[in-house]
GROMACS .gro file of C-alpha atoms in nm:
model
  374
    1ILE     CA    1  -4.154  -0.034  -1.741
    2ILE     CA    2  -3.871   0.216  -1.727
    3SER     CA    3  -4.101   0.518  -1.748
    4GLN     CA    4  -4.334   0.389  -1.499
    5VAL     CA    5  -4.064   0.300  -1.235
    6LEU     CA    6  -3.900   0.638  -1.280
    7THR     CA    7  -4.232   0.818  -1.283
    8ILE     CA    8  -4.299   0.683  -0.948
    9GLU     CA    9  -3.977   0.790  -0.805
   10ILE     CA   10  -4.028   1.131  -0.945
   11THR     CA   11  -4.386   1.147  -0.762
   12GLU     CA   12  -4.214   1.069  -0.436
   13PHE     CA   13  -3.935   1.328  -0.476
   14ARG     CA   14  -4.211   1.599  -0.550
   15LYS     CA   15  -4.388   1.497  -0.241
   16ARG     CA   16  -4.067   1.544  -0.054
   17ALA     CA   17  -3.996   1.881  -0.212
   18LYS     CA   18  -4.353   2.001  -0.116
   19GLN     CA   19  -4.284   1.902   0.232
   20ILE     CA   20  -3.978   2.111   0.235
   21GLU     CA   21  -4.157   2.410   0.078
   22GLN     CA   22  -4.406   2.405   0.359
   23ALA     CA   23  -4.164   2.349   0.646
   24GLN     CA   24  -4.156   2.615   0.900
   25ASP     CA   25  -3.804   2.718   0.858
   26ALA     CA   26  -3.798   2.665   0.469
   27PRO     CA   27  -3.604   2.919   0.243
   28SER     CA   28  -3.806   3.211   0.082
   29LYS     CA   29  -4.019   3.138  -0.214
   30LEU     CA   30  -3.754   3.332  -0.444
   31GLN     CA   31  -3.459   3.126  -0.305
   32LEU     CA   32  -3.651   2.801  -0.366
   33ASP     CA   33  -3.728   2.927  -0.721
   34LEU     CA   34  -3.344   2.964  -0.773
   35LEU     CA   35  -3.263   2.642  -0.652
   36ARG     CA   36  -3.544   2.476  -0.868
   37GLN     CA   37  -3.375   2.652  -1.163
   38TYR     CA   38  -3.027   2.524  -1.091
   39PRO     CA   39  -3.063   2.151  -1.240
   40ALA     CA   40  -3.197   2.321  -1.580
   41LYS     CA   41  -2.880   2.508  -1.615
   42SER     CA   42  -2.625   2.436  -1.875
   43SER     CA   43  -2.292   2.225  -1.790
   44ASP     CA   44  -2.090   2.554  -1.826
   45GLU     CA   45  -2.322   2.750  -1.592
   46GLN     CA   46  -2.319   2.469  -1.333
   47HIS     CA   47  -1.952   2.443  -1.364
   48LYS     CA   48  -1.905   2.813  -1.283
   49ILE     CA   49  -2.133   2.811  -0.974
   50ARG     CA   50  -1.942   2.496  -0.839
   51THR     CA   51  -1.603   2.640  -0.897
   52GLN     CA   52  -1.729   2.959  -0.707
   53SER     CA   53  -1.820   2.735  -0.413
   54GLU     CA   54  -1.490   2.565  -0.408
   55THR     CA   55  -1.264   2.867  -0.460
   56LYS     CA   56  -1.468   3.080  -0.201
   57SER     CA   57  -1.519   2.795   0.040
   58ILE     CA   58  -1.901   2.849   0.063
   59SER     CA   59  -2.194   2.630   0.028
   60ILE     CA   60  -2.322   2.531  -0.311
   61ILE     CA   61  -2.635   2.677  -0.179
   62ALA     CA   62  -2.480   3.030  -0.111
   63ALA     CA   63  -2.307   3.005  -0.459
   64ILE     CA   64  -2.652   2.953  -0.624
   65LEU     CA   65  -2.824   3.227  -0.446
   66ASP     CA   66  -2.520   3.464  -0.515
   67GLN     CA   67  -2.623   3.464  -0.873
   68SER     CA   68  -2.935   3.669  -0.777
   69SER     CA   69  -2.958   4.016  -0.645
   70SER     CA   70  -3.169   3.905  -0.367
   71SER     CA   71  -3.041   3.820  -0.040
   72SER     CA   72  -2.855   3.481   0.016
   73ALA     CA   73  -2.863   3.495   0.385
   74LEU     CA   74  -3.005   3.174   0.540
   75SER     CA   75  -3.031   3.038   0.890
   76ASP     CA   76  -2.863   2.683   0.973
   77PRO     CA   77  -3.204   2.507   0.975
   78ALA     CA   78  -3.301   2.683   0.638
   79HIS     CA   79  -2.962   2.590   0.492
   80LYS     CA   80  -3.006   2.237   0.577
   81LEU     CA   81  -3.341   2.231   0.410
   82ALA     CA   82  -3.209   2.409   0.096
   83LEU     CA   83  -2.947   2.148   0.074
   84ASP     CA   84  -3.220   1.889   0.088
   85TYR     CA   85  -3.425   2.059  -0.163
   86LEU     CA   86  -3.151   2.110  -0.412
   87SER     CA   87  -3.071   1.726  -0.391
   88VAL     CA   88  -3.437   1.644  -0.451
   89GLU     CA   89  -3.447   1.875  -0.754
   90LEU     CA   90  -3.131   1.731  -0.895
   91ALA     CA   91  -3.278   1.381  -0.841
   92ILE     CA   92  -3.592   1.484  -1.027
   93ARG     CA   93  -3.407   1.624  -1.320
   94ASP     CA   94  -3.197   1.312  -1.349
   95ARG     CA   95  -3.488   1.082  -1.376
   96GLU     CA   96  -3.686   1.314  -1.614
   97GLN     CA   97  -3.373   1.325  -1.844
   98LEU     CA   98  -3.357   0.929  -1.827
   99VAL     CA   99  -3.707   0.902  -1.943
  100GLN     CA  100  -3.671   1.139  -2.216
  101VAL     CA  101  -3.362   0.972  -2.348
  102LEU     CA  102  -3.456   0.602  -2.282
  103CYS     CA  103  -3.834   0.614  -2.362
  104HIS     CA  104  -3.903   0.923  -2.574
  105HIS     CA  105  -3.616   0.947  -2.803
  106SER     CA  106  -3.666   0.927  -3.174
  107PRO     CA  107  -3.563   0.702  -3.317
  108ASP     CA  108  -3.624   0.442  -3.046
  109LEU     CA  109  -3.255   0.327  -3.007
  110VAL     CA  110  -3.328   0.118  -2.684
  111THR     CA  111  -3.570  -0.093  -2.833
  112THR     CA  112  -3.359  -0.148  -3.147
  113SER     CA  113  -3.059  -0.224  -2.935
  114ILE     CA  114  -3.249  -0.473  -2.730
  115ARG     CA  115  -3.376  -0.651  -3.038
  116GLU     CA  116  -3.024  -0.666  -3.184
  117LEU     CA  117  -2.886  -0.810  -2.859
  118VAL     CA  118  -3.146  -1.072  -2.851
  119ASN     CA  119  -3.071  -1.162  -3.225
  120VAL     CA  120  -2.698  -1.203  -3.145
  121TYR     CA  121  -2.761  -1.429  -2.845
  122ASP     CA  122  -3.048  -1.607  -2.986
  123PRO     CA  123  -2.847  -1.927  -3.086
  124ILE     CA  124  -2.706  -1.945  -2.740
  125ILE     CA  125  -3.032  -1.883  -2.567
  126ARG     CA  126  -3.186  -2.181  -2.769
  127ALA     CA  127  -2.914  -2.409  -2.714
  128LEU     CA  128  -2.917  -2.326  -2.346
  129HIS     CA  129  -3.287  -2.391  -2.339
  130LYS     CA  130  -3.227  -2.742  -2.497
  131ALA     CA  131  -2.954  -2.832  -2.271
  132VAL     CA  132  -3.079  -2.705  -1.925
  133ASP     CA  133  -3.376  -2.747  -1.721
  134LEU     CA  134  -3.459  -2.367  -1.710
  135GLY     CA  135  -3.746  -2.424  -1.467
  136SER     CA  136  -3.546  -2.547  -1.187
  137GLY     CA  137  -3.256  -2.309  -1.277
  138VAL     CA  138  -3.494  -1.998  -1.247
  139THR     CA  139  -3.633  -2.159  -0.911
  140ASP     CA  140  -3.251  -2.169  -0.800
  141LEU     CA  141  -3.188  -1.817  -0.896
  142GLN     CA  142  -3.482  -1.691  -0.720
  143SER     CA  143  -3.384  -1.852  -0.413
  144PHE     CA  144  -3.050  -1.702  -0.445
  145LEU     CA  145  -3.175  -1.354  -0.507
  146ASP     CA  146  -3.428  -1.390  -0.206
  147ASP     CA  147  -3.132  -1.473   0.032
  148LEU     CA  148  -2.916  -1.200  -0.104
  149ILE     CA  149  -3.191  -0.928  -0.063
  150ALA     CA  150  -3.273  -1.050   0.284
  151LEU     CA  151  -2.893  -1.038   0.370
  152SER     CA  152  -2.835  -0.693   0.230
  153GLN     CA  153  -3.131  -0.532   0.400
  154ILE     CA  154  -3.051  -0.340   0.697
  155ASP     CA  155  -3.323  -0.237   0.938
  156LYS     CA  156  -3.184  -0.020   1.213
  157ALA     CA  157  -3.522  -0.001   1.388
  158LYS     CA  158  -3.516  -0.382   1.414
  159GLY     CA  159  -3.121  -0.368   1.512
  160THR     CA  160  -3.025  -0.569   1.205
  161LYS     CA  161  -2.652  -0.595   1.192
  162VAL     CA  162  -2.451  -0.484   0.894
  163PRO     CA  163  -2.342  -0.803   0.694
  164THR     CA  164  -1.990  -0.897   0.701
  165ILE     CA  165  -1.764  -1.060   0.418
  166GLN     CA  166  -1.818  -1.404   0.572
  167ASP     CA  167  -2.210  -1.378   0.578
  168PHE     CA  168  -2.178  -1.343   0.197
  169VAL     CA  169  -1.933  -1.624   0.166
  170HIS     CA  170  -2.155  -1.849   0.359
  171MET     CA  171  -2.455  -1.748   0.130
  172LEU     CA  172  -2.253  -1.818  -0.171
  173GLU     CA  173  -2.138  -2.166  -0.043
  174LYS     CA  174  -2.509  -2.228   0.046
  175HIS     CA  175  -2.617  -2.185  -0.331
  176GLN     CA  176  -2.285  -2.317  -0.466
  177GLY     CA  177  -2.432  -2.657  -0.554
  178SER     CA  178  -2.711  -2.514  -0.768
  179SER     CA  179  -2.456  -2.319  -0.975
  180HIS     CA  180  -2.261  -2.643  -1.021
  181ARG     CA  181  -2.582  -2.829  -1.128
  182PHE     CA  182  -2.662  -2.558  -1.394
  183ILE     CA  183  -2.320  -2.554  -1.536
  184HIS     CA  184  -2.287  -2.941  -1.543
  185GLN     CA  185  -2.601  -2.959  -1.739
  186ALA     CA  186  -2.500  -2.690  -1.989
  187LEU     CA  187  -2.170  -2.875  -2.049
  188LYS     CA  188  -2.290  -3.221  -2.058
  189ASN     CA  189  -2.601  -3.162  -2.282
  190GLY     CA  190  -2.493  -2.878  -2.481
  191LYS     CA  191  -2.156  -2.951  -2.657
  192GLU     CA  192  -2.195  -2.670  -2.891
  193LEU     CA  193  -2.212  -2.429  -2.594
  194SER     CA  194  -1.891  -2.558  -2.451
  195GLU     CA  195  -1.728  -2.512  -2.808
  196TRP     CA  196  -1.871  -2.163  -2.840
  197TYR     CA  197  -1.729  -2.061  -2.507
  198HIS     CA  198  -1.387  -2.205  -2.588
  199GLN     CA  199  -1.388  -2.014  -2.908
  200TYR     CA  200  -1.476  -1.683  -2.737
  201ALA     CA  201  -1.218  -1.735  -2.465
  202ASN     CA  202  -0.945  -1.782  -2.709
  203HIS     CA  203  -1.052  -1.480  -2.916
  204ALA     CA  204  -1.057  -1.281  -2.606
  205VAL     CA  205  -0.712  -1.390  -2.503
  206GLU     CA  206  -0.564  -1.315  -2.831
  207GLN     CA  207  -0.655  -0.942  -2.798
  208TYR     CA  208  -0.379  -0.917  -2.542
  209LYS     CA  209  -0.130  -1.100  -2.746
  210GLN     CA  210   0.202  -0.892  -2.768
  211ARG     CA  211   0.289  -0.879  -3.153
  212ASN     CA  212   0.637  -0.712  -3.109
  213GLU     CA  213   0.855  -0.942  -2.863
  214SER     CA  214   1.112  -0.673  -2.841
  215SER     CA  215   0.879  -0.425  -2.684
  216SER     CA  216   0.924  -0.613  -2.344
  217GLN     CA  217   1.299  -0.639  -2.363
  218GLY     CA  218   1.475  -0.512  -2.045
  219GLN     CA  219   1.144  -0.532  -1.856
  220SER     CA  220   1.109  -0.730  -1.527
  221GLY     CA  221   0.805  -0.902  -1.373
  222GLY     CA  222   0.585  -0.880  -1.680
  223THR     CA  223   0.524  -0.496  -1.613
  224ALA     CA  224   0.596  -0.379  -1.973
  225ALA     CA  225   0.300  -0.223  -2.167
  226GLY     CA  226   0.341  -0.469  -2.459
  227ASP     CA  227   0.349  -0.305  -2.802
  228PHE     CA  228   0.253   0.027  -2.642
  229THR     CA  229   0.587   0.041  -2.459
  230PRO     CA  230   0.781   0.237  -2.733
  231ARG     CA  231   0.515   0.494  -2.755
  232LEU     CA  232   0.525   0.552  -2.370
  233ASN     CA  233   0.902   0.567  -2.386
  234ASN     CA  234   0.871   0.831  -2.655
  235LEU     CA  235   0.619   1.051  -2.452
  236VAL     CA  236   0.866   1.040  -2.146
  237ALA     CA  237   1.171   1.114  -2.363
  238SER     CA  238   0.988   1.428  -2.520
  239LEU     CA  239   0.977   1.582  -2.150
  240THR     CA  240   1.255   1.815  -2.015
  241GLU     CA  241   1.505   1.667  -1.763
  242ASP     CA  242   1.320   1.825  -1.459
  243GLU     CA  243   0.977   1.729  -1.577
  244ARG     CA  244   1.102   1.369  -1.656
  245SER     CA  245   1.259   1.341  -1.300
  246ASN     CA  246   0.940   1.450  -1.133
  247VAL     CA  247   0.737   1.211  -1.347
  248LEU     CA  248   0.952   0.916  -1.281
  249THR     CA  249   0.933   0.995  -0.910
  250GLN     CA  250   0.556   0.999  -0.904
  251LEU     CA  251   0.550   0.691  -1.112
  252ASP     CA  252   0.768   0.485  -0.863
  253ARG     CA  253   0.536   0.614  -0.567
  254HIS     CA  254   0.215   0.489  -0.764
  255ALA     CA  255   0.389   0.148  -0.855
  256ALA     CA  256   0.470   0.114  -0.481
  257PHE     CA  257   0.090   0.217  -0.407
  258LEU     CA  258  -0.036  -0.059  -0.634
  259ALA     CA  259   0.185  -0.318  -0.485
  260ALA     CA  260   0.088  -0.225  -0.142
  261LEU     CA  261  -0.279  -0.238  -0.262
  262ALA     CA  262  -0.230  -0.592  -0.428
  263GLN     CA  263  -0.063  -0.714  -0.094
  264LYS     CA  264  -0.346  -0.571   0.128
  265SER     CA  265  -0.604  -0.717  -0.100
  266LYS     CA  266  -0.441  -1.076  -0.112
  267LYS     CA  267  -0.414  -1.038   0.284
  268CYS     CA  268  -0.777  -0.989   0.311
  269MET     CA  269  -0.862  -1.255   0.061
  270ASP     CA  270  -0.650  -1.524   0.233
  271ALA     CA  271  -0.810  -1.431   0.559
  272THR     CA  272  -1.157  -1.454   0.411
  273VAL     CA  273  -1.067  -1.807   0.259
  274ARG     CA  274  -0.910  -1.935   0.583
  275ALA     CA  275  -1.219  -1.805   0.779
  276SER     CA  276  -1.460  -2.006   0.552
  277LEU     CA  277  -1.271  -2.315   0.628
  278THR     CA  278  -1.258  -2.272   1.005
  279SER     CA  279  -1.498  -2.209   1.283
  280GLU     CA  280  -1.310  -1.884   1.380
  281ASP     CA  281  -1.522  -1.666   1.136
  282GLN     CA  282  -1.567  -1.363   1.365
  283LYS     CA  283  -1.216  -1.377   1.516
  284LEU     CA  284  -1.054  -1.363   1.167
  285GLN     CA  285  -1.308  -1.131   1.055
  286HIS     CA  286  -1.211  -0.856   1.295
  287ASP     CA  287  -0.842  -0.947   1.358
  288GLU     CA  288  -0.721  -0.990   1.020
  289VAL     CA  289  -0.973  -0.885   0.754
  290LYS     CA  290  -0.977  -0.494   0.793
  291GLY     CA  291  -1.151  -0.408   0.478
  292SER     CA  292  -1.251  -0.593   0.169
  293PRO     CA  293  -1.050  -0.804  -0.071
  294GLY     CA  294  -1.037  -0.674  -0.418
  295MET     CA  295  -0.824  -0.383  -0.551
  296PHE     CA  296  -1.129  -0.213  -0.706
  297LEU     CA  297  -1.332  -0.187  -0.372
  298LEU     CA  298  -1.004  -0.046  -0.186
  299LYS     CA  299  -0.973   0.209  -0.478
  300TRP     CA  300  -1.347   0.304  -0.466
  301GLN     CA  301  -1.339   0.346  -0.106
  302HIS     CA  302  -1.074   0.592  -0.134
  303PHE     CA  303  -1.257   0.801  -0.395
  304ILE     CA  304  -1.550   0.802  -0.169
  305ASP     CA  305  -1.343   0.922   0.121
  306THR     CA  306  -1.171   1.196  -0.067
  307THR     CA  307  -1.456   1.326  -0.246
  308ALA     CA  308  -1.519   1.699  -0.193
  309THR     CA  309  -1.867   1.780  -0.061
  310THR     CA  310  -2.042   2.104   0.013
  311PRO     CA  311  -2.012   2.209   0.363
  312ARG     CA  312  -2.310   2.211   0.601
  313PRO     CA  313  -2.254   2.562   0.725
  314VAL     CA  314  -2.312   2.830   0.482
  315GLN     CA  315  -1.943   2.914   0.478
  316ASP     CA  316  -1.644   2.702   0.583
  317GLU     CA  317  -1.274   2.679   0.530
  318LYS     CA  318  -1.280   2.341   0.363
  319ALA     CA  319  -1.567   2.218   0.141
  320LYS     CA  320  -1.524   1.848   0.258
  321ASP     CA  321  -1.707   1.636   0.506
  322THR     CA  322  -1.540   1.485   0.815
  323THR     CA  323  -1.465   1.173   0.639
  324SER     CA  324  -1.297   1.340   0.343
  325ALA     CA  325  -1.108   1.572   0.599
  326ASP     CA  326  -0.942   1.265   0.762
  327ALA     CA  327  -0.868   1.130   0.427
  328GLU     CA  328  -0.682   1.415   0.273
  329LYS     CA  329  -0.422   1.363   0.041
  330LYS     CA  330  -0.072   1.237   0.170
  331GLU     CA  331   0.232   1.199  -0.025
  332ILE     CA  332   0.309   0.850   0.060
  333SER     CA  333   0.488   0.563  -0.122
  334GLY     CA  334   0.225   0.308  -0.083
  335GLU     CA  335   0.248   0.254   0.294
  336GLU     CA  336  -0.063   0.184   0.482
  337THR     CA  337  -0.220   0.470   0.703
  338ALA     CA  338  -0.461   0.346   0.983
  339GLY     CA  339  -0.511   0.021   0.788
  340THR     CA  340  -0.583   0.196   0.455
  341VAL     CA  341  -0.355   0.223   0.147
  342ARG     CA  342  -0.384   0.579   0.028
  343PRO     CA  343  -0.259   0.668  -0.332
  344PRO     CA  344   0.015   0.934  -0.381
  345ASP     CA  345  -0.042   1.245  -0.598
  346VAL     CA  346   0.018   1.184  -0.968
  347HIS     CA  347  -0.128   1.529  -1.102
  348GLU     CA  348   0.196   1.598  -1.282
  349VAL     CA  349   0.190   1.277  -1.466
  350LEU     CA  350  -0.161   1.333  -1.594
  351ARG     CA  351  -0.084   1.687  -1.669
  352LEU     CA  352   0.243   1.627  -1.873
  353LEU     CA  353   0.173   1.288  -2.033
  354GLY     CA  354  -0.215   1.283  -2.047
  355PRO     CA  355  -0.265   1.471  -2.375
  356GLY     CA  356  -0.005   1.286  -2.551
  357PHE     CA  357  -0.121   0.959  -2.436
  358ARG     CA  358  -0.469   1.027  -2.539
  359GLU     CA  359  -0.330   1.108  -2.892
  360GLU     CA  360  -0.146   0.791  -2.903
  361LEU     CA  361  -0.450   0.589  -2.828
  362VAL     CA  362  -0.644   0.735  -3.118
  363LYS     CA  363  -0.358   0.646  -3.341
  364LEU     CA  364  -0.360   0.296  -3.211
  365VAL     CA  365  -0.727   0.273  -3.250
  366ASP     CA  366  -0.733   0.410  -3.596
  367ALA     CA  367  -0.446   0.158  -3.703
  368ARG     CA  368  -0.649  -0.129  -3.544
  369LYS     CA  369  -0.954  -0.025  -3.745
  370GLY     CA  370  -0.747  -0.025  -4.064
  371ASP     CA  371  -0.635  -0.379  -4.002
  372GLN     CA  372  -0.992  -0.529  -3.949
  373PRO     CA  373  -1.120  -0.708  -4.254
  374HIS     CA  374  -1.402  -0.537  -4.443
   0.00000   0.00000   0.00000
């Protein structure tokens, strides 16, 4: 199944590549050959070319063609087609490698992993099958997926609007009853399932248990790193006075950023919940919910906004798109800019503490392995 699905996608991408090759403004055959060879280059070679693109502020296309003695001159239409061609070739390469690793690897690790996974969960699957009417459960799941797909599809030609948070909230409320019925049947008819889940939950919580109570002394608000606190303190103490001052300043800014992020996420969630209980969905959606609840989504959006992209022109001063240019790094202390919380620069923290932090993690993992029963 994996091979067939990915092969179909590869075929479609190759059709697109053929269209570009035959386009009126297409790059020359030699230039297309160079672009086709790029995905097969080693990681070091690709990194070298990307670095050249960044340092010289030139397009990745120009950087690739510069590796050859042939002319790298391209018109704007040809450059646009070259970017599309490179994107297609990279997509083909990705899928070919996925097929190779997942479907043709020897030994067959995927099949073995699936069998082991099924064997582990076999008692749970059998108990669930006895406790719950799986037929109605699957029907409810199919109905939910149908609604989710229909809501998520955006057809610009038909003028379909982009779904809002409230649209997804209403969809979840619509299917809430079927979820409750499934859980009720599992708990009522599968006492063993309930007991297994309690054991799992207790075991998971124990993994976060702080074994050394003195580790958090002097900390407020539960912000200590538990048993790892002394290790972190030692890392910071090993820095020079100037380095320590710089690191602590950046950490204070980052802490303020996380606090502001949590506050914004809570504000969005509160507004979303209130909107689901009132008839003012659209008003609250636009007036109060500027963004999505969840710290992860806010961070992810920032990563997208600040991701460097190759410029459309052959050469440009900044290798960023317009969105990234507007979201350039700013030294802030967690304040909101245009409704968006942006993180401060913490490169010095990573540079000075990163290597030692990784070493401490390795030591901790090795120590935990030694404590495990054989």
